[in-house]
PDB file of C-alpha atoms in Angstrom:
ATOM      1  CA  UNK K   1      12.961  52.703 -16.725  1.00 49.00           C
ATOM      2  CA  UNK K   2      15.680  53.668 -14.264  1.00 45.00           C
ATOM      3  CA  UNK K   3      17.066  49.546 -13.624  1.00 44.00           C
ATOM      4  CA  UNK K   4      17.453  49.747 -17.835  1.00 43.00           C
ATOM      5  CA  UNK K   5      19.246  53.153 -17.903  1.00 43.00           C
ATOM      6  CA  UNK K   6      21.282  51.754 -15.206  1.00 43.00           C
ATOM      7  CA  UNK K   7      22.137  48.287 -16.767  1.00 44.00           C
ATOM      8  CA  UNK K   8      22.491  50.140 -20.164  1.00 48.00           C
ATOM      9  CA  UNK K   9      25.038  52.578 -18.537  1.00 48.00           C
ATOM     10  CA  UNK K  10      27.157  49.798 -17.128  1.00 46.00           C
ATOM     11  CA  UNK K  11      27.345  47.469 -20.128  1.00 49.00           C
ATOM     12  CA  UNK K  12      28.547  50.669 -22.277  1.00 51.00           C
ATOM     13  CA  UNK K  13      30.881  51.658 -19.412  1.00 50.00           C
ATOM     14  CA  UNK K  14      32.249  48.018 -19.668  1.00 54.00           C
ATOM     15  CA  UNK K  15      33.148  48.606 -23.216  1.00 88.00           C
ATOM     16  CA  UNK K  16      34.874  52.085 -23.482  1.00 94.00           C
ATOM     17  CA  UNK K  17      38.312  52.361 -23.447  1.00 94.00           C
ATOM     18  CA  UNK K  18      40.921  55.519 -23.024  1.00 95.00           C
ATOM     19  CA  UNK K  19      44.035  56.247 -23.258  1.00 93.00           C
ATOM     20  CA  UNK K  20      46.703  57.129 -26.205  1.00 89.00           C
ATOM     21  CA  UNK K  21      50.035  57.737 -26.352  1.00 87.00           C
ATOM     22  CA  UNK K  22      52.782  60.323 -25.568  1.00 84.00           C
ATOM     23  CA  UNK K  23      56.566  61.023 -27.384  1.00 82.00           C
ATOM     24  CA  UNK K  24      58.920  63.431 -26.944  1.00 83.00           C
ATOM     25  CA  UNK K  25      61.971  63.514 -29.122  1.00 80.00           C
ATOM     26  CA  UNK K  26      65.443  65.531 -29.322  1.00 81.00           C
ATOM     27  CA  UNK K  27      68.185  65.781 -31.358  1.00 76.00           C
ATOM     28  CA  UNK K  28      71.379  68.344 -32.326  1.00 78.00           C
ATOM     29  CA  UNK K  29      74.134  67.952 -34.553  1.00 72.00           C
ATOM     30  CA  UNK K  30      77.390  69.481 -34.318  1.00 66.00           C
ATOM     31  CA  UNK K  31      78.928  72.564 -35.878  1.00 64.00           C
ATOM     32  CA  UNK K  32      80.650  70.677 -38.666  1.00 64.00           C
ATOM     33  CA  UNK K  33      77.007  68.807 -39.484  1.00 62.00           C
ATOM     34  CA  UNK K  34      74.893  71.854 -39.416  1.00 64.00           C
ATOM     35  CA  UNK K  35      74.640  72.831 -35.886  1.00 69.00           C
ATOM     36  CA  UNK K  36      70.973  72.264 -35.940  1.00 76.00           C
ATOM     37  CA  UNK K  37      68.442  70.757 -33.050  1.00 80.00           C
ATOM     38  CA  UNK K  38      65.258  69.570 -33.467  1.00 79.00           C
ATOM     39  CA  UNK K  39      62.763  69.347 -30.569  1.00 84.00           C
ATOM     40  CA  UNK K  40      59.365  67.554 -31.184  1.00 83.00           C
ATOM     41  CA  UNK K  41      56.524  66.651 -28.516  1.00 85.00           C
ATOM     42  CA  UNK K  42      53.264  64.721 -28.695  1.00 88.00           C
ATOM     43  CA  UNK K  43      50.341  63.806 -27.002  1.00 92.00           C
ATOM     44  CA  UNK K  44      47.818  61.481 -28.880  1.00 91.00           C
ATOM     45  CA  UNK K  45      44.836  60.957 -26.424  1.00 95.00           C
ATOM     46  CA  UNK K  46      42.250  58.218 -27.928  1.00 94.00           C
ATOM     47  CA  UNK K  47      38.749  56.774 -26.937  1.00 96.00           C
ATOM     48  CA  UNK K  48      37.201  53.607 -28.691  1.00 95.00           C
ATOM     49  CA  UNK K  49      34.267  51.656 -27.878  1.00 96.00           C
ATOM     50  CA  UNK K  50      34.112  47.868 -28.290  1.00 94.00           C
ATOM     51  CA  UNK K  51      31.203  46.385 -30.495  1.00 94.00           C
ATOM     52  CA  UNK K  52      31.751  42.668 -29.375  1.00 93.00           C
ATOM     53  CA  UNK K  53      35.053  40.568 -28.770  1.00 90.00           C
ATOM     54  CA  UNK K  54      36.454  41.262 -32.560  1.00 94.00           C
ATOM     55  CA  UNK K  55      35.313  44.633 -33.578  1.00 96.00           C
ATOM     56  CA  UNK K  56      35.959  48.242 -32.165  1.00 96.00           C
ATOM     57  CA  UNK K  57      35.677  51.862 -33.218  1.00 97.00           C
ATOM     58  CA  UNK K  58      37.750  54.445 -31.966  1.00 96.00           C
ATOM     59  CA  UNK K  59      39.125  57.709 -32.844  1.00 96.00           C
ATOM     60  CA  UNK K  60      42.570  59.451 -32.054  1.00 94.00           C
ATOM     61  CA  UNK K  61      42.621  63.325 -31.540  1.00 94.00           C
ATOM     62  CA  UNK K  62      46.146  64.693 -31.014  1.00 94.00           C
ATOM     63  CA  UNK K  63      48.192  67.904 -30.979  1.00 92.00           C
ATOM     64  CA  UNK K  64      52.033  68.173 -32.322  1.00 88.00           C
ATOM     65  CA  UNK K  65      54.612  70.824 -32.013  1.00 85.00           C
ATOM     66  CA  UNK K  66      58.346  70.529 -33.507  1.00 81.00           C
ATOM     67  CA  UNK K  67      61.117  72.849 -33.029  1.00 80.00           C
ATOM     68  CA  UNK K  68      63.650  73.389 -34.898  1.00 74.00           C
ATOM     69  CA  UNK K  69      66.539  75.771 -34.170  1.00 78.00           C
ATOM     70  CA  UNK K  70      69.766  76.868 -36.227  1.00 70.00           C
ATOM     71  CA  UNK K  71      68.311  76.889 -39.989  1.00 59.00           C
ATOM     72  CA  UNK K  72      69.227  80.003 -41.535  1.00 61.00           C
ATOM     73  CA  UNK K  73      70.307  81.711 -38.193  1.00 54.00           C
ATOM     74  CA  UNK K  74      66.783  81.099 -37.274  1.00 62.00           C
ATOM     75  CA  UNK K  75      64.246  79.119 -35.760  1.00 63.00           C
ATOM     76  CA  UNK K  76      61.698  77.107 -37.043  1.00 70.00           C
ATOM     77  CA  UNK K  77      58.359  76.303 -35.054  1.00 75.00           C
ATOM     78  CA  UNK K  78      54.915  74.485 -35.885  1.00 82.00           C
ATOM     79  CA  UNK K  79      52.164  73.002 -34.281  1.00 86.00           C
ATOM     80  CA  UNK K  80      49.712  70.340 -35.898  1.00 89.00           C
ATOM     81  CA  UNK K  81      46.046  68.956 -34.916  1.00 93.00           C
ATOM     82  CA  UNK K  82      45.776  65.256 -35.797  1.00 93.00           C
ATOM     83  CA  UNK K  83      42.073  63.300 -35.796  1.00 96.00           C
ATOM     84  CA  UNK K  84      42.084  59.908 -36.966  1.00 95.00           C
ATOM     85  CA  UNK K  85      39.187  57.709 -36.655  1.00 97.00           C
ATOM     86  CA  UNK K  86      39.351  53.527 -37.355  1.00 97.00           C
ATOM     87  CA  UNK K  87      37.706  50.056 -36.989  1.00 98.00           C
ATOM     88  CA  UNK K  88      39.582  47.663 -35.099  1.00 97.00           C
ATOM     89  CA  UNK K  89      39.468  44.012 -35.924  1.00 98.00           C
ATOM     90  CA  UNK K  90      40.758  41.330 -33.220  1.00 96.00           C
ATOM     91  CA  UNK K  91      42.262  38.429 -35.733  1.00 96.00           C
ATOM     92  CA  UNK K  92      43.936  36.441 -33.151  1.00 96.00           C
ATOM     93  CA  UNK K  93      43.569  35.973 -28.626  1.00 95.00           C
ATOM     94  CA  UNK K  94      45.896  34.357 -27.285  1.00 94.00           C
ATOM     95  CA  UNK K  95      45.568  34.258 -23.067  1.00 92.00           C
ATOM     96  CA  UNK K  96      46.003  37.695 -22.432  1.00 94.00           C
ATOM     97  CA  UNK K  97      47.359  38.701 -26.212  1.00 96.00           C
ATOM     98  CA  UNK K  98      45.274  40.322 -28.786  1.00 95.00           C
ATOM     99  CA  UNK K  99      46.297  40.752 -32.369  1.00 97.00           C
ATOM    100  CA  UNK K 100      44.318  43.382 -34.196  1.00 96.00           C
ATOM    101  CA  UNK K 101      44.235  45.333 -37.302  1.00 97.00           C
ATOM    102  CA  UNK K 102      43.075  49.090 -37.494  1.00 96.00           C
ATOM    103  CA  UNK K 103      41.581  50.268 -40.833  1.00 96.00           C
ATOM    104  CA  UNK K 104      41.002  54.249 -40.540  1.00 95.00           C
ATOM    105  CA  UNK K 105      42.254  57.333 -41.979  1.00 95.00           C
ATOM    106  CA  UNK K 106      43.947  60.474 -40.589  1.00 94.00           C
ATOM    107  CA  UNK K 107      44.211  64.055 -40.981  1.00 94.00           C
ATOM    108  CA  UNK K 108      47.103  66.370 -39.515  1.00 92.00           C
ATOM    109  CA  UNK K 109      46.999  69.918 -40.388  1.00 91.00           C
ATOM    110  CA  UNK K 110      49.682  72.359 -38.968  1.00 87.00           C
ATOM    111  CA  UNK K 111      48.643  76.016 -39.311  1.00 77.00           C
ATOM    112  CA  UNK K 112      51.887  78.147 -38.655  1.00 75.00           C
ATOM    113  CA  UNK K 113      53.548  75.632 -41.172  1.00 71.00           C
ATOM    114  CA  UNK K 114      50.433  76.047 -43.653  1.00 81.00           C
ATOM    115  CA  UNK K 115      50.043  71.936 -44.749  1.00 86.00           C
ATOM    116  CA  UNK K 116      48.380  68.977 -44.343  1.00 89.00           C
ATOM    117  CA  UNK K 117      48.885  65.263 -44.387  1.00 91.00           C
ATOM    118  CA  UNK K 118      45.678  62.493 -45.087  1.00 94.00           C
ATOM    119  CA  UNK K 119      46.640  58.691 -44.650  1.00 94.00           C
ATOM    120  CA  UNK K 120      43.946  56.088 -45.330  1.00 97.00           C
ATOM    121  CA  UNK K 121      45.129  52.548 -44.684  1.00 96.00           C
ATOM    122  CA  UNK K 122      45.680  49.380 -42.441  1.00 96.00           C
ATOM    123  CA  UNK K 123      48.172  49.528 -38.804  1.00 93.00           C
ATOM    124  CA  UNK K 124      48.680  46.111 -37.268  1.00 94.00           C
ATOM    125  CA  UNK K 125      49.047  46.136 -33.695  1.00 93.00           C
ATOM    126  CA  UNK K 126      48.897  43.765 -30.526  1.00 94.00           C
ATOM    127  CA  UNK K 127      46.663  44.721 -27.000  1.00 94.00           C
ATOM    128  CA  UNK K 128      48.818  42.984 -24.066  1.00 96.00           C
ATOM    129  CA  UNK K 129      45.725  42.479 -20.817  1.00 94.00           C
ATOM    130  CA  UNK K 130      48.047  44.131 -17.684  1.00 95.00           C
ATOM    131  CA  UNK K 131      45.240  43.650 -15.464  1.00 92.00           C
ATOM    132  CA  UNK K 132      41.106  43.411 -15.867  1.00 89.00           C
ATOM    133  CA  UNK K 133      41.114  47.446 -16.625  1.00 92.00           C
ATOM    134  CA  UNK K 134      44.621  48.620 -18.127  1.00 93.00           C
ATOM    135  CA  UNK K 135      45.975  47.394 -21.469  1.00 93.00           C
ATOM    136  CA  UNK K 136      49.422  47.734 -23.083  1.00 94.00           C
ATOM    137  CA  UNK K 137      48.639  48.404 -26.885  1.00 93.00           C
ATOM    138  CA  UNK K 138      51.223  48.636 -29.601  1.00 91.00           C
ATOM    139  CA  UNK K 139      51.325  49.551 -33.165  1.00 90.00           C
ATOM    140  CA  UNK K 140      54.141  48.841 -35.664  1.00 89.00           C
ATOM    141  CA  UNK K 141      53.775  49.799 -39.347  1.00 89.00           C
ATOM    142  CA  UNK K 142      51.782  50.921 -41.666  1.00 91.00           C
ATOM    143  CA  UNK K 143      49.603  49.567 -45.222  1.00 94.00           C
ATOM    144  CA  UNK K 144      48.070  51.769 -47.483  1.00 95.00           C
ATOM    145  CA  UNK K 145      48.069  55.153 -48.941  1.00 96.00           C
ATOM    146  CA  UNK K 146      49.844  58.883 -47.526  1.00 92.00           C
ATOM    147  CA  UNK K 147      49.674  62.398 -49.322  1.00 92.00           C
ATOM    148  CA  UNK K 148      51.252  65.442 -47.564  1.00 88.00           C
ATOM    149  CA  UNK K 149      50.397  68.549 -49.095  1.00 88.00           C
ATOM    150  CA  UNK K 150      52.523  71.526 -48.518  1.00 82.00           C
ATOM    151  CA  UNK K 151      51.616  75.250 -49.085  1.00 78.00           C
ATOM    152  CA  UNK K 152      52.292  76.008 -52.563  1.00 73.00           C
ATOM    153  CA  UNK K 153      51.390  74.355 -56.065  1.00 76.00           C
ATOM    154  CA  UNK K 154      52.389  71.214 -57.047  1.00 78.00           C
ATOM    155  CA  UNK K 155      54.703  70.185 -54.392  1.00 80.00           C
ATOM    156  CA  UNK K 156      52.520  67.539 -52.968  1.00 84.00           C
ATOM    157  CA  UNK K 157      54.679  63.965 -51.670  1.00 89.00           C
ATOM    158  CA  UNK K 158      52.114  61.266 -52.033  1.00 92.00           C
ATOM    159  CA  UNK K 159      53.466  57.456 -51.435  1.00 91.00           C
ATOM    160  CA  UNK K 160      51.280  54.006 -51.462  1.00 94.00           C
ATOM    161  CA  UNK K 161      52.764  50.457 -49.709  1.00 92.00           C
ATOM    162  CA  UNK K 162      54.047  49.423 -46.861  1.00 90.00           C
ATOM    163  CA  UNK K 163      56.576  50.608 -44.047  1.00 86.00           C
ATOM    164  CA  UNK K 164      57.512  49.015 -41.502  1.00 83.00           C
ATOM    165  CA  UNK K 165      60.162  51.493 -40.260  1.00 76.00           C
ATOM    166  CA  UNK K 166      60.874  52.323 -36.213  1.00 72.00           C
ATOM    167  CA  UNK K 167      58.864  55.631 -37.762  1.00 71.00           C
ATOM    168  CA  UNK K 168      55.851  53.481 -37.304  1.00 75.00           C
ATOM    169  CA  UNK K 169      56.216  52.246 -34.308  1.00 82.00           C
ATOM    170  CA  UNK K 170      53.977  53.270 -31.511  1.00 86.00           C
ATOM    171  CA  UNK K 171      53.380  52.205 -27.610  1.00 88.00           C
ATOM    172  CA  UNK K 172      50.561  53.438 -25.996  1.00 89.00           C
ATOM    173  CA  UNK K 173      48.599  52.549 -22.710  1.00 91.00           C
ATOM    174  CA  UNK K 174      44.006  51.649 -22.427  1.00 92.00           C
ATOM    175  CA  UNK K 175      41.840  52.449 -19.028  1.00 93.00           C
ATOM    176  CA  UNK K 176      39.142  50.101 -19.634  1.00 89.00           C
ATOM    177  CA  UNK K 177      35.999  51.732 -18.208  1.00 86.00           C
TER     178      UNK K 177
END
């Protein structure tokens, strides 16, 4: 019983991966343009498990926080909680390239702000092997459908199709375990 806990250990072990993704972003305009700054930071930690050589599952689980300073004479500050879960398909290996597609949805909610935002849709990517155990993974773009929902009545921004914007771009580093 031991040996198959063992050998069932290290054939999940060989299939986890970690990692995620971090940004921090700045930006201030002058007196004549508003004389406002913006700071935002996040940290987008993620853990997915590969089925076989096509299909994984994985889920993101993140934390947010913008600030922004010089609206109004004051300043502005929110934090979010994101958790998006997918299924990754592998399309296309080529050497140490993988194509994939993630199908999932997300949900970000920002408390001091009082909203929330749920996606549900499709995020190609590519996994680039660096070595047997680390992985650089990239998303760009996104398919499908988006509804942010701010506090209030009927003020919710809801969009469908496809954006391929530098908004959707992503970079994001795998420890495979």
């Amino acid at each position: 019983m031991t040996l198959a806990a063992v050998c069932f250990a290290a054939t999940m072990n060989a299939q986890v991966y970690v990692g995620g993704s971090l940004s921090i972003n700045a930006w201030s305009s002058q007196e004549n343009a508003g004389d406002i700054s913006e700071t935002t930071f996040k940290i987008l930690p993620e853990i997915g498990y590969n089925i076989n050589d096509s299909w994984a599952i994985g889920t993101v689980i993140g934390y947010g926080k913008d600030k922004m300073a010089g609206v109004d004479d004051q300043g502005l500050s929110e934090s979010a909680f994101k958790v998006a879960p997918y299924a990754r398909y592998t399309f296309a290996k080529c050497g140490k390239v993988n194509f994939f597609v993630d199908g999932g949805f997300g949900y970000t909610t920002a408390k001091d702000a009082d909203w929330t935002r749920f996606t549900v849709g499709l995020q190609p990517g590519l996994s680039v092997a660096l070595s047997d155990k680390v992985s650089f993974v990239s998303h760009v773009g996104f398919l499908g459908y988006d509804v942010f929902n701010p506090d209030g009545d009927k003020n919710n921004v809801s969009k469908f199709g496809l954006d391929l914007s530098g908004s959707n771009l992503s970079f994001g580093l795998y420890f495979n375990l």
